[in-house]
Short mmCIF file of C-alpha atoms and ligand atoms in Angstrom, two decimals:
data_model
loop_
_atom_site.label_atom_id
_atom_site.label_comp_id
_atom_site.label_asym_id
_atom_site.label_seq_id
_atom_site.Cartn_x
_atom_site.Cartn_y
_atom_site.Cartn_z
CA MET R 1 -9.71 9.87 -22.93
CA GLY R 2 -6.23 9.44 -21.55
CA TYR R 3 -4.69 11.53 -18.86
CA ILE R 4 -2.88 14.78 -19.56
CA SER R 5 0.84 15.06 -18.83
CA VAL R 6 2.66 18.36 -18.60
CA ALA R 7 6.47 18.12 -18.82
CA ILE R 8 8.52 20.96 -17.37
CA ASP R 9 12.28 20.76 -17.79
CA GLY R 10 15.09 23.17 -17.15
CA PRO R 11 18.29 23.82 -15.22
CA SER R 12 18.61 23.97 -11.45
CA GLY R 13 17.36 27.08 -9.71
CA ALA R 14 15.09 28.27 -12.52
CA GLY R 15 12.21 28.15 -10.04
CA LYS R 16 10.85 25.04 -11.71
CA SER R 17 9.68 23.29 -8.55
CA THR R 18 7.94 26.29 -7.05
CA VAL R 19 6.29 27.28 -10.32
CA ALA R 20 5.36 23.70 -11.21
CA ARG R 21 3.91 22.96 -7.78
CA ALA R 22 1.75 26.10 -7.86
CA ALA R 23 0.61 25.50 -11.44
CA ALA R 24 -0.29 21.87 -10.64
CA ALA R 25 -2.33 22.99 -7.63
CA ARG R 26 -4.24 25.51 -9.75
CA LEU R 27 -5.01 22.86 -12.39
CA GLY R 28 -5.79 20.10 -9.89
CA TYR R 29 -2.98 17.92 -11.32
CA VAL R 30 -0.58 15.79 -9.28
CA TYR R 31 2.83 17.40 -9.10
CA VAL R 32 5.80 15.05 -9.54
CA ASP R 33 9.23 16.43 -8.62
CA THR R 34 11.61 13.96 -10.28
CA GLY R 35 14.69 15.79 -8.95
CA ALA R 36 13.61 14.68 -5.47
CA MET R 37 13.84 11.06 -6.62
CA TYR R 38 17.45 11.54 -7.80
CA ARG R 39 18.19 13.33 -4.54
CA ALA R 40 16.81 10.40 -2.51
CA ILE R 41 19.15 8.03 -4.37
CA GLY R 42 21.97 10.54 -3.79
CA LEU R 43 21.20 10.50 -0.07
CA ALA R 44 21.24 6.70 0.05
CA VAL R 45 24.61 6.65 -1.73
CA CYS R 46 26.06 9.38 0.51
CA ARG R 47 24.93 7.60 3.69
CA ARG R 48 26.64 4.41 2.58
CA GLY R 49 29.91 6.28 2.11
CA ILE R 50 30.03 5.49 -1.61
CA SER R 51 31.90 7.98 -3.80
CA GLY R 52 29.92 10.02 -6.32
CA GLU R 53 32.48 8.88 -8.90
CA ASP R 54 31.87 5.16 -8.24
CA ALA R 55 29.25 4.34 -10.90
CA ASP R 56 29.37 0.59 -10.19
CA GLY R 57 29.03 1.16 -6.45
CA ILE R 58 26.05 3.46 -7.06
CA ALA R 59 24.34 0.96 -9.37
CA ALA R 60 24.86 -1.79 -6.77
CA VAL R 61 22.84 0.17 -4.19
CA LEU R 62 19.69 0.32 -6.35
CA PRO R 63 18.26 -3.11 -5.37
CA GLU R 64 18.28 -1.92 -1.75
CA ILE R 65 16.34 1.24 -2.54
CA ASP R 66 12.62 1.86 -2.56
CA ILE R 67 11.51 5.40 -3.42
CA ARG R 68 7.94 6.58 -3.11
CA LEU R 69 6.26 9.91 -3.43
CA ALA R 70 3.43 10.43 -0.97
CA TYR R 71 1.03 13.35 -0.89
CA GLN R 72 -0.19 14.91 2.34
CA ASP R 73 -2.37 18.02 2.18
CA GLY R 74 -1.18 18.54 -1.38
CA ALA R 75 2.50 18.55 -0.39
CA GLN R 76 4.86 15.99 -1.89
CA HIS R 77 6.83 13.87 0.58
CA VAL R 78 9.73 11.69 -0.50
CA LEU R 79 10.03 8.33 1.20
CA LEU R 80 13.33 6.43 1.05
CA ASN R 81 12.66 2.88 2.27
CA GLY R 82 9.74 4.24 4.24
CA GLU R 83 11.66 7.10 5.86
CA ASP R 84 10.47 10.64 5.10
CA VAL R 85 13.62 12.29 3.69
CA SER R 86 11.90 15.39 2.26
CA ASP R 87 14.11 17.76 4.28
CA ALA R 88 17.30 15.67 4.35
CA ILE R 89 17.59 15.78 0.54
CA ARG R 90 17.60 19.60 0.40
CA THR R 91 21.26 20.30 1.16
CA PRO R 92 24.09 21.32 -1.20
CA GLU R 93 25.91 18.06 -0.39
CA ILE R 94 22.94 15.94 -1.49
CA ALA R 95 22.44 18.16 -4.56
CA TYR R 96 25.99 17.25 -5.51
CA TYR R 97 25.31 13.52 -5.01
CA ALA R 98 22.03 13.79 -6.93
CA SER R 99 23.84 15.25 -9.91
CA LYS R 100 26.45 12.47 -9.75
CA VAL R 101 23.98 9.59 -9.47
CA SER R 102 21.82 11.09 -12.22
CA ALA R 103 24.66 10.51 -14.70
CA VAL R 104 24.65 6.74 -14.01
CA PRO R 105 22.60 4.91 -16.70
CA ALA R 106 21.32 2.26 -14.25
CA VAL R 107 19.91 5.01 -12.02
CA ARG R 108 18.08 6.65 -14.92
CA GLN R 109 16.63 3.31 -16.02
CA PHE R 110 15.55 2.61 -12.43
CA LEU R 111 13.55 5.85 -12.28
CA LEU R 112 12.26 5.84 -15.88
CA GLU R 113 9.64 3.14 -15.30
CA ALA R 114 8.55 4.60 -11.98
CA GLN R 115 8.03 8.01 -13.56
CA ARG R 116 6.18 6.68 -16.60
CA ASP R 117 3.88 4.69 -14.30
CA MET R 118 2.95 7.87 -12.45
CA ALA R 119 1.87 9.49 -15.71
CA LYS R 120 -0.49 6.56 -16.40
CA LYS R 121 -2.42 7.07 -13.19
CA GLY R 122 -3.80 10.59 -13.58
CA ASN R 123 -3.27 14.12 -14.84
CA ILE R 124 0.24 15.08 -13.82
CA LEU R 125 2.66 17.92 -14.03
CA MET R 126 6.15 16.46 -13.88
CA ASP R 127 9.33 18.49 -13.57
CA GLY R 128 12.92 17.45 -14.18
CA ARG R 129 15.61 17.52 -16.85
CA ASP R 130 14.57 14.86 -19.35
CA ILE R 131 10.81 14.64 -18.96
CA GLY R 132 9.94 16.10 -22.38
CA THR R 133 12.87 14.42 -24.15
CA VAL R 134 13.03 10.91 -22.62
CA ILE R 135 10.43 10.11 -19.97
CA LEU R 136 7.25 11.46 -21.62
CA PRO R 137 8.17 12.26 -25.24
CA ASP R 138 4.47 12.27 -26.18
CA ALA R 139 3.40 14.72 -23.49
CA PRO R 140 0.95 17.20 -25.07
CA VAL R 141 2.47 20.11 -23.16
CA LYS R 142 6.22 20.67 -22.76
CA ILE R 143 7.83 23.71 -21.24
CA PHE R 144 11.54 24.48 -20.94
CA LEU R 145 11.80 26.84 -17.98
CA THR R 146 15.05 28.70 -17.57
CA ALA R 147 16.69 31.89 -16.27
CA SER R 148 20.20 33.32 -16.33
CA ALA R 149 22.80 31.59 -14.10
CA GLU R 150 23.09 34.75 -11.96
CA THR R 151 19.35 34.95 -11.40
CA ARG R 152 19.13 31.28 -10.55
CA ALA R 153 22.08 31.49 -8.15
CA GLU R 154 20.57 34.49 -6.36
CA ARG R 155 17.25 32.70 -5.93
CA ARG R 156 18.89 29.56 -4.59
CA TYR R 157 21.12 31.63 -2.28
CA LEU R 158 18.08 33.34 -0.73
CA GLU R 159 16.31 29.99 -0.41
CA LEU R 160 19.26 28.34 1.39
CA ILE R 161 19.86 31.35 3.65
CA GLY R 162 16.14 31.30 4.45
CA LYS R 163 16.58 27.71 5.62
CA GLY R 164 19.42 28.79 7.92
CA GLN R 165 22.20 27.23 5.84
CA GLN R 166 25.60 28.93 5.82
CA VAL R 167 26.48 29.62 2.19
CA THR R 168 27.98 32.49 0.22
CA ARG R 169 26.72 33.98 -3.05
CA GLU R 170 29.99 32.97 -4.72
CA SER R 171 29.76 29.34 -3.63
CA VAL R 172 26.11 29.08 -4.75
CA LEU R 173 26.87 30.59 -8.18
CA HIS R 174 29.81 28.22 -8.52
CA ASP R 175 27.57 25.24 -7.66
CA VAL R 176 24.88 26.34 -10.13
CA VAL R 177 27.35 26.70 -13.00
CA GLU R 178 29.05 23.41 -12.15
CA ARG R 179 25.76 21.52 -11.93
CA ASP R 180 24.61 23.00 -15.28
CA ARG R 181 27.81 21.78 -16.82
CA GLN R 182 27.41 18.26 -15.38
CA ASP R 183 23.72 18.04 -16.26
CA MET R 184 24.20 19.25 -19.84
CA SER R 185 27.35 17.30 -20.67
CA ARG R 186 26.47 13.85 -19.35
CA ALA R 187 26.17 11.10 -21.93
CA VAL R 188 22.76 9.78 -20.86
CA ALA R 189 19.66 11.99 -21.04
CA PRO R 190 21.49 15.32 -20.84
CA LEU R 191 19.56 18.47 -20.00
CA LYS R 192 18.30 19.94 -23.26
CA GLN R 193 15.18 21.56 -24.59
CA ALA R 194 12.82 19.21 -26.45
CA GLU R 195 12.19 20.39 -30.00
CA ASP R 196 8.49 20.80 -29.33
CA ALA R 197 8.91 22.50 -25.93
CA VAL R 198 7.93 26.11 -25.33
CA LEU R 199 10.87 28.14 -23.97
CA LEU R 200 10.09 30.31 -20.96
CA ASP R 201 12.86 32.55 -19.58
CA THR R 202 11.86 33.80 -16.12
CA SER R 203 14.94 35.98 -15.46
CA LYS R 204 12.87 39.13 -15.44
CA MET R 205 9.64 37.66 -14.06
CA THR R 206 8.32 37.51 -10.53
CA LEU R 207 7.17 34.18 -9.19
CA ASP R 208 3.51 35.06 -9.80
CA GLU R 209 4.27 36.13 -13.35
CA SER R 210 6.12 32.86 -13.98
CA ILE R 211 3.19 30.81 -12.67
CA GLU R 212 0.74 32.77 -14.84
CA ALA R 213 2.96 32.33 -17.90
CA VAL R 214 3.15 28.56 -17.33
CA LEU R 215 -0.62 28.31 -16.85
CA GLN R 216 -1.20 30.28 -20.04
CA ILE R 217 1.05 27.96 -22.04
CA ILE R 218 -0.69 24.89 -20.62
CA ARG R 219 -4.22 26.21 -21.20
CA LYS R 220 -3.41 27.28 -24.73
CA LYS R 221 -1.94 23.86 -25.61
CA ILE R 222 -4.79 21.93 -24.03
CA GLU R 223 -7.46 24.05 -25.68
CA ASP R 224 -5.85 23.75 -29.12
O1 DC C 1 15.93 19.62 -9.65
P1 DC C 1 16.88 19.16 -8.60
O2 DC C 1 17.93 20.17 -8.27
O3 DC C 1 16.19 18.65 -7.36
O4 DC C 1 17.62 17.88 -9.25
C1 DC C 1 18.66 17.20 -8.58
C2 DC C 1 19.61 16.57 -9.59
O5 DC C 1 18.97 15.51 -10.27
C3 DC C 1 20.15 17.51 -10.66
O6 DC C 1 21.56 17.53 -10.64
C4 DC C 1 19.71 16.96 -11.96
C5 DC C 1 19.20 15.59 -11.67
N1 DC C 1 17.95 15.32 -12.37
C6 DC C 1 18.01 14.64 -13.55
O7 DC C 1 19.10 14.30 -14.01
N2 DC C 1 16.87 14.32 -14.21
C7 DC C 1 15.67 14.70 -13.73
N3 DC C 1 14.57 14.38 -14.40
C8 DC C 1 15.60 15.43 -12.52
C9 DC C 1 16.76 15.73 -11.87
#
């Protein structure tokens, strides 16, 4: 029997990563956070002083980049050319760069193979924007996890404040809406719900309720 892949897609701040990580741990699956891979490329581009608008410049950096996901005590670490950048990629500036690089076709192609390879090596739960539509179209379980923009902005605001970053509610909401717009309107692999994905709106759910709902969807699909 082949391995099972669970694809979870949705907009930024829907709680995807937290929910997906917890659900993967409960199922004993490897969790793959594909957003972190785009962020690592965004960081590499930012550090080289290349503009987010310079698609050719961004594509030219790819041969110099090696991205790996490593797992220590169940936690995912992102390695950019061997350097652990797990914390460095979690800033609003790098989120902006990640969104920009993710619209460049060469970047998506670069990560497509890497992500498909991961799904061949074991049971995985992969989260992103195009996992159910492009990366793993045959995944037996697909979930589109979303929440209202206001809910998502509030969650991200609390997360950033918790990390000691100086942000305002207004600026976070603005960033969320802007990133939704960029992610949904780009020409290549835009954010959209796969036809066979189950829609889960977590606006009115606690984190625990969201995790339970995801686990229920997965178990039901797998048992069918
Ligand atoms: O989920 P995140 O905020 O870490 O994602 C960072 C950016 O990467 C976001 O703007 C969307 C993009 N992304 C993507 O285009 N495709 C994916 N599979 C995952 C993320």
